[in-house]
Amino acid sequence: MVSHSELRNLFCSADAVCFDVDSTVIQEEGIDELAKFCGVEDAVSEMTRQAMGGAVPFKAALTQRLALIQPSREQVQRLLAEHPPHLTPGIRELVSRLQERNVQVFLISGGFRSIVEHVASKLNIPSTNVFANRLKFYFNGEYAGFDETQPTAESGGKGKVIKLLKEKFHFKKIVMVGDGATDMEACPPADAFIGFGGNVIRQQVKDNAECIQYFRYFKYSSRNNLQARNPGVEILLSTEVVTAHPPSAPPLGAVLSVRDGSPFLPSWYLSHRKCYKDFFKKGNMEG
């Protein structure tokens, strides 16, 4: 089990941070939005819930959902033009500050590359740092399936991507951030997993993660560090914890911040269904 201090040190020294996209970087589930656009929302949404909770193998769920949607190239393009995905509040600033610190940022998604690349462009993340599933179309633009050779097309695929990143770039420490079971199972080979519960809480992740952080939104704040020799900035990974507080605990917020290379992790974490509280000795508490 990763301890509070170990997770803090891992985040501080990470070479790369990998973000899930659906319900993490963006507020929606891309495949559900595509299903809604194509008129088959209800059936597909239930399949998505089961897949993200780990109840159904990911590839099987993806195959079944796409068989119902049958999206054409034109429908995907119209979806992006008419109903573009909404970024989770604060993610743009967080990614920007990570990049300023020369931390490599990757998007690893079980969603569709055409949608994920659109999101990446809004965050100034190069397409080479995007790993997602590819839809296939016939010459007339009709749906022809998806590329089943992509690692993200199956359960365990995100872990395979992270293993590849470590081998290719020699990253020593990678942090995975996401909401679903496929994100949680990517650690290991990821060195730490931070669960994001700001858009949706997956019960299996909540119940089984050894060490998990839940937040409602990402937040960036720039402040002068009066005690530091050089003014610094803080990266705040959200404020309001989603988990239930013990009866005696006030509804405090929690902040994951990085200031001048020194991290301050959230005051709340879950470990085997137990909730612990640890007030910061440094940093800020926000409610």
Short mmCIF file of C-alpha atoms in Angstrom, two decimals:
data_model
loop_
_atom_site.label_atom_id
_atom_site.label_comp_id
_atom_site.label_asym_id
_atom_site.label_seq_id
_atom_site.Cartn_x
_atom_site.Cartn_y
_atom_site.Cartn_z
CA MET A 1 0.00 0.00 0.00
CA VAL A 2 1.29 3.46 -0.90
CA SER A 3 1.46 5.72 2.13
CA HIS A 4 0.53 9.39 2.24
CA SER A 5 4.17 10.51 2.35
CA GLU A 6 5.21 8.06 -0.36
CA LEU A 7 2.48 9.32 -2.69
CA ARG A 8 3.55 12.89 -1.96
CA ASN A 9 7.14 12.10 -2.87
CA LEU A 10 6.11 10.20 -5.99
CA PHE A 11 4.09 13.12 -7.31
CA CYS A 12 6.90 15.54 -6.54
CA SER A 13 9.47 13.54 -8.51
CA ALA A 14 7.28 12.22 -11.34
CA ASP A 15 8.72 12.42 -14.84
CA ALA A 16 5.26 12.13 -16.39
CA VAL A 17 1.57 12.39 -15.50
CA CYS A 18 -0.94 10.35 -17.48
CA PHE A 19 -4.57 11.48 -17.49
CA ASP A 20 -7.65 9.52 -18.41
CA VAL A 21 -9.95 11.65 -20.57
CA ASP A 22 -13.64 10.74 -20.23
CA SER A 23 -15.08 11.92 -16.88
CA THR A 24 -11.61 13.13 -15.86
CA VAL A 25 -10.08 15.65 -18.27
CA ILE A 26 -13.54 16.24 -19.75
CA GLN A 27 -16.84 16.19 -17.90
CA GLU A 28 -18.58 13.77 -20.25
CA GLU A 29 -18.15 10.18 -21.42
CA GLY A 30 -17.36 10.65 -25.10
CA ILE A 31 -19.01 7.44 -26.25
CA ASP A 32 -22.20 8.33 -24.36
CA GLU A 33 -22.29 11.74 -26.02
CA LEU A 34 -21.83 10.09 -29.41
CA ALA A 35 -24.63 7.64 -28.58
CA LYS A 36 -26.91 10.52 -27.58
CA PHE A 37 -26.09 12.30 -30.82
CA CYS A 38 -26.96 9.13 -32.76
CA GLY A 39 -30.18 8.49 -30.81
CA VAL A 40 -29.22 5.39 -28.77
CA GLU A 41 -28.25 7.01 -25.48
CA ASP A 42 -30.04 4.90 -22.86
CA ALA A 43 -28.76 1.46 -23.84
CA VAL A 44 -25.20 2.67 -24.36
CA SER A 45 -24.99 4.64 -21.09
CA GLU A 46 -25.77 1.54 -19.03
CA MET A 47 -23.07 -0.42 -20.87
CA THR A 48 -20.61 2.39 -20.18
CA ARG A 49 -21.41 2.37 -16.48
CA GLN A 50 -20.77 -1.38 -16.29
CA ALA A 51 -17.55 -1.15 -18.29
CA MET A 52 -16.10 1.73 -16.24
CA GLY A 53 -17.02 -0.06 -13.03
CA GLY A 54 -15.20 -3.17 -14.19
CA ALA A 55 -18.31 -5.38 -14.36
CA VAL A 56 -17.84 -6.13 -18.08
CA PRO A 57 -14.56 -6.68 -19.98
CA PHE A 58 -13.72 -3.39 -21.69
CA LYS A 59 -13.31 -4.71 -25.24
CA ALA A 60 -16.61 -6.59 -25.08
CA ALA A 61 -18.42 -3.50 -23.83
CA LEU A 62 -16.79 -1.31 -26.49
CA THR A 63 -17.76 -3.74 -29.25
CA GLN A 64 -21.36 -3.93 -28.05
CA ARG A 65 -21.74 -0.17 -27.70
CA LEU A 66 -20.30 0.61 -31.12
CA ALA A 67 -22.51 -2.06 -32.70
CA LEU A 68 -25.49 -0.11 -31.35
CA ILE A 69 -24.20 3.35 -32.28
CA GLN A 70 -22.77 2.58 -35.75
CA PRO A 71 -21.32 6.12 -35.98
CA SER A 72 -20.40 7.51 -39.38
CA ARG A 73 -17.42 9.78 -39.98
CA GLU A 74 -19.82 12.67 -40.60
CA GLN A 75 -21.62 12.10 -37.29
CA VAL A 76 -18.34 12.18 -35.36
CA GLN A 77 -17.32 15.40 -37.10
CA ARG A 78 -20.72 16.98 -36.45
CA LEU A 79 -20.59 15.98 -32.78
CA LEU A 80 -17.28 17.79 -32.33
CA ALA A 81 -18.52 20.85 -34.21
CA GLU A 82 -21.95 21.11 -32.58
CA HIS A 83 -21.38 19.57 -29.13
CA PRO A 84 -17.68 19.76 -28.28
CA PRO A 85 -16.60 18.15 -24.99
CA HIS A 86 -16.40 20.35 -21.90
CA LEU A 87 -13.07 20.47 -20.10
CA THR A 88 -13.19 19.78 -16.37
CA PRO A 89 -12.70 23.12 -14.59
CA GLY A 90 -9.05 23.85 -13.90
CA ILE A 91 -7.53 21.11 -16.05
CA ARG A 92 -6.21 23.56 -18.64
CA GLU A 93 -4.22 25.48 -16.02
CA LEU A 94 -3.01 22.32 -14.30
CA VAL A 95 -1.67 20.80 -17.52
CA SER A 96 -0.03 24.10 -18.44
CA ARG A 97 1.80 24.32 -15.12
CA LEU A 98 2.92 20.71 -15.30
CA GLN A 99 4.34 21.39 -18.74
CA GLU A 100 6.13 24.48 -17.45
CA ARG A 101 7.85 22.22 -14.94
CA ASN A 102 8.93 19.96 -17.83
CA VAL A 103 6.66 17.16 -16.66
CA GLN A 104 5.48 15.17 -19.67
CA VAL A 105 1.67 14.99 -19.91
CA PHE A 106 -0.08 12.13 -21.71
CA LEU A 107 -3.74 11.37 -22.42
CA ILE A 108 -4.54 7.65 -22.23
CA SER A 109 -8.16 6.92 -23.07
CA GLY A 110 -10.49 4.09 -23.94
CA GLY A 111 -12.39 6.69 -25.95
CA PHE A 112 -11.92 7.63 -29.57
CA ARG A 113 -8.81 9.26 -30.93
CA SER A 114 -10.76 11.76 -33.06
CA ILE A 115 -12.38 13.13 -29.88
CA VAL A 116 -9.30 12.82 -27.66
CA GLU A 117 -7.08 14.64 -30.17
CA HIS A 118 -9.63 17.48 -30.17
CA VAL A 119 -9.28 17.66 -26.37
CA ALA A 120 -5.49 17.45 -26.59
CA SER A 121 -5.39 20.42 -28.95
CA LYS A 122 -7.21 22.53 -26.36
CA LEU A 123 -4.56 21.63 -23.78
CA ASN A 124 -1.53 22.03 -26.05
CA ILE A 125 -0.75 18.35 -25.71
CA PRO A 126 0.89 16.96 -28.87
CA SER A 127 -0.90 14.17 -30.72
CA THR A 128 2.16 11.99 -30.11
CA ASN A 129 1.21 12.04 -26.42
CA VAL A 130 -2.28 10.70 -27.13
CA PHE A 131 -3.19 7.03 -26.80
CA ALA A 132 -6.80 6.16 -27.67
CA ASN A 133 -8.95 3.91 -29.82
CA ARG A 134 -9.30 4.44 -33.55
CA LEU A 135 -12.64 4.22 -35.31
CA LYS A 136 -12.61 2.72 -38.80
CA PHE A 137 -14.79 3.87 -41.68
CA TYR A 138 -15.53 2.67 -45.19
CA PHE A 139 -14.75 4.89 -48.17
CA ASN A 140 -18.30 6.27 -48.06
CA GLY A 141 -17.83 7.28 -44.41
CA GLU A 142 -19.98 4.56 -42.88
CA TYR A 143 -18.85 2.81 -39.70
CA ALA A 144 -16.53 -0.15 -40.30
CA GLY A 145 -15.46 -1.09 -36.77
CA PHE A 146 -12.55 -0.09 -34.58
CA ASP A 147 -8.87 -0.93 -34.47
CA GLU A 148 -8.70 -3.85 -32.05
CA THR A 149 -4.89 -3.83 -32.07
CA GLN A 150 -4.72 -0.65 -30.00
CA PRO A 151 -3.74 -1.41 -26.38
CA THR A 152 -6.50 0.89 -25.10
CA ALA A 153 -9.13 -1.35 -26.74
CA GLU A 154 -9.01 -3.87 -23.92
CA SER A 155 -8.78 -4.19 -20.17
CA GLY A 156 -5.23 -3.71 -18.98
CA GLY A 157 -4.41 -1.58 -22.00
CA LYS A 158 -3.57 1.58 -20.09
CA GLY A 159 -1.02 -0.33 -18.07
CA LYS A 160 0.53 -1.56 -21.31
CA VAL A 161 0.81 2.03 -22.54
CA ILE A 162 2.51 3.15 -19.33
CA LYS A 163 4.92 0.22 -19.53
CA LEU A 164 5.71 1.25 -23.11
CA LEU A 165 6.30 4.86 -22.04
CA LYS A 166 8.74 3.75 -19.37
CA GLU A 167 10.63 1.59 -21.83
CA LYS A 168 10.69 4.19 -24.60
CA PHE A 169 11.45 7.34 -22.62
CA HIS A 170 13.08 5.80 -19.56
CA PHE A 171 10.66 7.55 -17.20
CA LYS A 172 11.45 6.54 -13.65
CA LYS A 173 8.17 7.61 -12.06
CA ILE A 174 4.73 7.98 -13.67
CA VAL A 175 1.49 9.05 -11.96
CA MET A 176 -1.89 7.96 -13.38
CA VAL A 177 -4.97 10.15 -12.80
CA GLY A 178 -8.44 8.87 -13.67
CA ASP A 179 -11.91 7.87 -12.55
CA GLY A 180 -12.36 4.28 -13.68
CA ALA A 181 -11.34 0.70 -13.09
CA THR A 182 -9.17 0.72 -16.22
CA ASP A 183 -7.23 3.65 -14.71
CA MET A 184 -6.82 2.00 -11.33
CA GLU A 185 -5.51 -1.23 -12.85
CA ALA A 186 -2.75 0.76 -14.61
CA CYS A 187 -0.97 1.01 -11.25
CA PRO A 188 1.37 -0.81 -11.44
CA PRO A 189 3.17 -0.26 -13.77
CA ALA A 190 2.30 3.37 -12.89
CA ASP A 191 4.01 4.32 -9.65
CA ALA A 192 0.94 6.01 -8.17
CA PHE A 193 -2.77 6.28 -8.94
CA ILE A 194 -4.87 9.32 -8.10
CA GLY A 195 -8.60 8.71 -8.48
CA PHE A 196 -10.63 11.66 -9.72
CA GLY A 197 -14.24 11.65 -8.54
CA GLY A 198 -15.26 15.13 -9.63
CA ASN A 199 -17.52 14.06 -12.47
CA VAL A 200 -18.53 10.55 -11.39
CA ILE A 201 -17.59 8.13 -8.61
CA ARG A 202 -16.96 4.50 -9.63
CA GLN A 203 -17.85 2.24 -6.72
CA GLN A 204 -15.32 -0.47 -7.58
CA VAL A 205 -12.52 2.07 -7.62
CA LYS A 206 -13.69 3.59 -4.36
CA ASP A 207 -13.89 0.19 -2.66
CA ASN A 208 -10.71 -1.41 -3.94
CA ALA A 209 -8.04 1.20 -4.50
CA GLU A 210 -5.24 0.92 -1.95
CA CYS A 211 -4.67 4.65 -1.95
CA ILE A 212 -7.01 6.98 -3.77
CA GLN A 213 -7.70 10.70 -3.84
CA TYR A 214 -11.17 12.01 -4.70
CA PHE A 215 -11.78 15.58 -5.83
CA ARG A 216 -14.61 17.56 -7.36
CA TYR A 217 -12.53 19.70 -9.68
CA PHE A 218 -9.02 20.71 -10.62
CA LYS A 219 -7.87 24.15 -9.56
CA TYR A 220 -4.81 26.23 -10.26
CA SER A 221 -3.81 29.18 -8.14
CA SER A 222 -0.80 31.46 -8.55
CA ARG A 223 0.54 32.99 -5.37
CA ASN A 224 3.77 34.56 -4.22
CA ASN A 225 5.73 32.27 -1.99
CA LEU A 226 6.95 34.77 0.57
CA GLN A 227 9.11 32.27 2.40
CA ALA A 228 10.91 31.05 -0.70
CA ARG A 229 13.99 32.68 -2.12
CA ASN A 230 12.35 32.79 -5.51
CA PRO A 231 8.64 33.50 -5.99
CA GLY A 232 6.85 30.32 -6.98
CA VAL A 233 3.50 29.13 -8.19
CA GLU A 234 1.23 26.48 -6.79
CA ILE A 235 -0.54 23.80 -8.76
CA LEU A 236 -3.73 22.89 -6.98
CA LEU A 237 -5.40 19.63 -7.93
CA SER A 238 -8.84 20.62 -6.70
CA THR A 239 -10.41 21.51 -3.41
CA GLU A 240 -13.55 19.67 -2.38
CA VAL A 241 -13.35 16.04 -1.34
CA VAL A 242 -16.18 13.79 -2.48
CA THR A 243 -15.96 11.17 0.27
CA ALA A 244 -18.16 11.26 3.36
CA HIS A 245 -16.60 12.91 6.39
CA PRO A 246 -16.65 11.32 9.85
CA PRO A 247 -19.47 12.80 11.99
CA SER A 248 -17.08 15.01 13.95
CA ALA A 249 -15.21 16.31 10.93
CA PRO A 250 -16.01 19.68 9.38
CA PRO A 251 -16.61 19.85 5.60
CA LEU A 252 -13.05 20.85 4.80
CA GLY A 253 -11.54 20.94 1.36
CA ALA A 254 -8.31 19.39 0.21
CA VAL A 255 -5.56 20.57 -2.07
CA LEU A 256 -2.88 18.81 -4.06
CA SER A 257 -0.31 21.47 -4.72
CA VAL A 258 3.21 21.67 -6.04
CA ARG A 259 5.17 24.75 -5.09
CA ASP A 260 8.83 25.13 -6.05
CA GLY A 261 9.10 21.36 -6.33
CA SER A 262 7.60 20.70 -2.88
CA PRO A 263 4.22 18.95 -2.99
CA PHE A 264 1.40 19.25 -0.51
CA LEU A 265 -1.06 16.40 -0.98
CA PRO A 266 -4.75 16.41 -0.06
CA SER A 267 -5.69 15.98 3.55
CA TRP A 268 -8.06 13.12 2.83
CA TYR A 269 -7.43 9.72 1.36
CA LEU A 270 -9.15 6.37 1.28
CA SER A 271 -7.36 3.16 2.12
CA HIS A 272 -9.32 -0.08 2.22
CA ARG A 273 -12.55 1.84 2.90
CA LYS A 274 -11.08 3.76 5.83
CA CYS A 275 -11.05 7.52 5.75
CA TYR A 276 -8.19 9.38 7.40
CA LYS A 277 -7.72 13.05 8.06
CA ASP A 278 -4.41 14.87 8.22
CA PHE A 279 -4.30 18.64 8.45
CA PHE A 280 -1.60 20.33 6.48
CA LYS A 281 1.39 21.66 8.32
CA LYS A 282 2.12 23.62 5.16
CA GLY A 283 0.01 24.71 2.23
CA ASN A 284 -3.60 25.77 2.24
CA MET A 285 -6.91 24.30 3.31
CA GLU A 286 -9.87 25.51 1.31
CA GLY A 287 -13.52 24.81 1.94
#
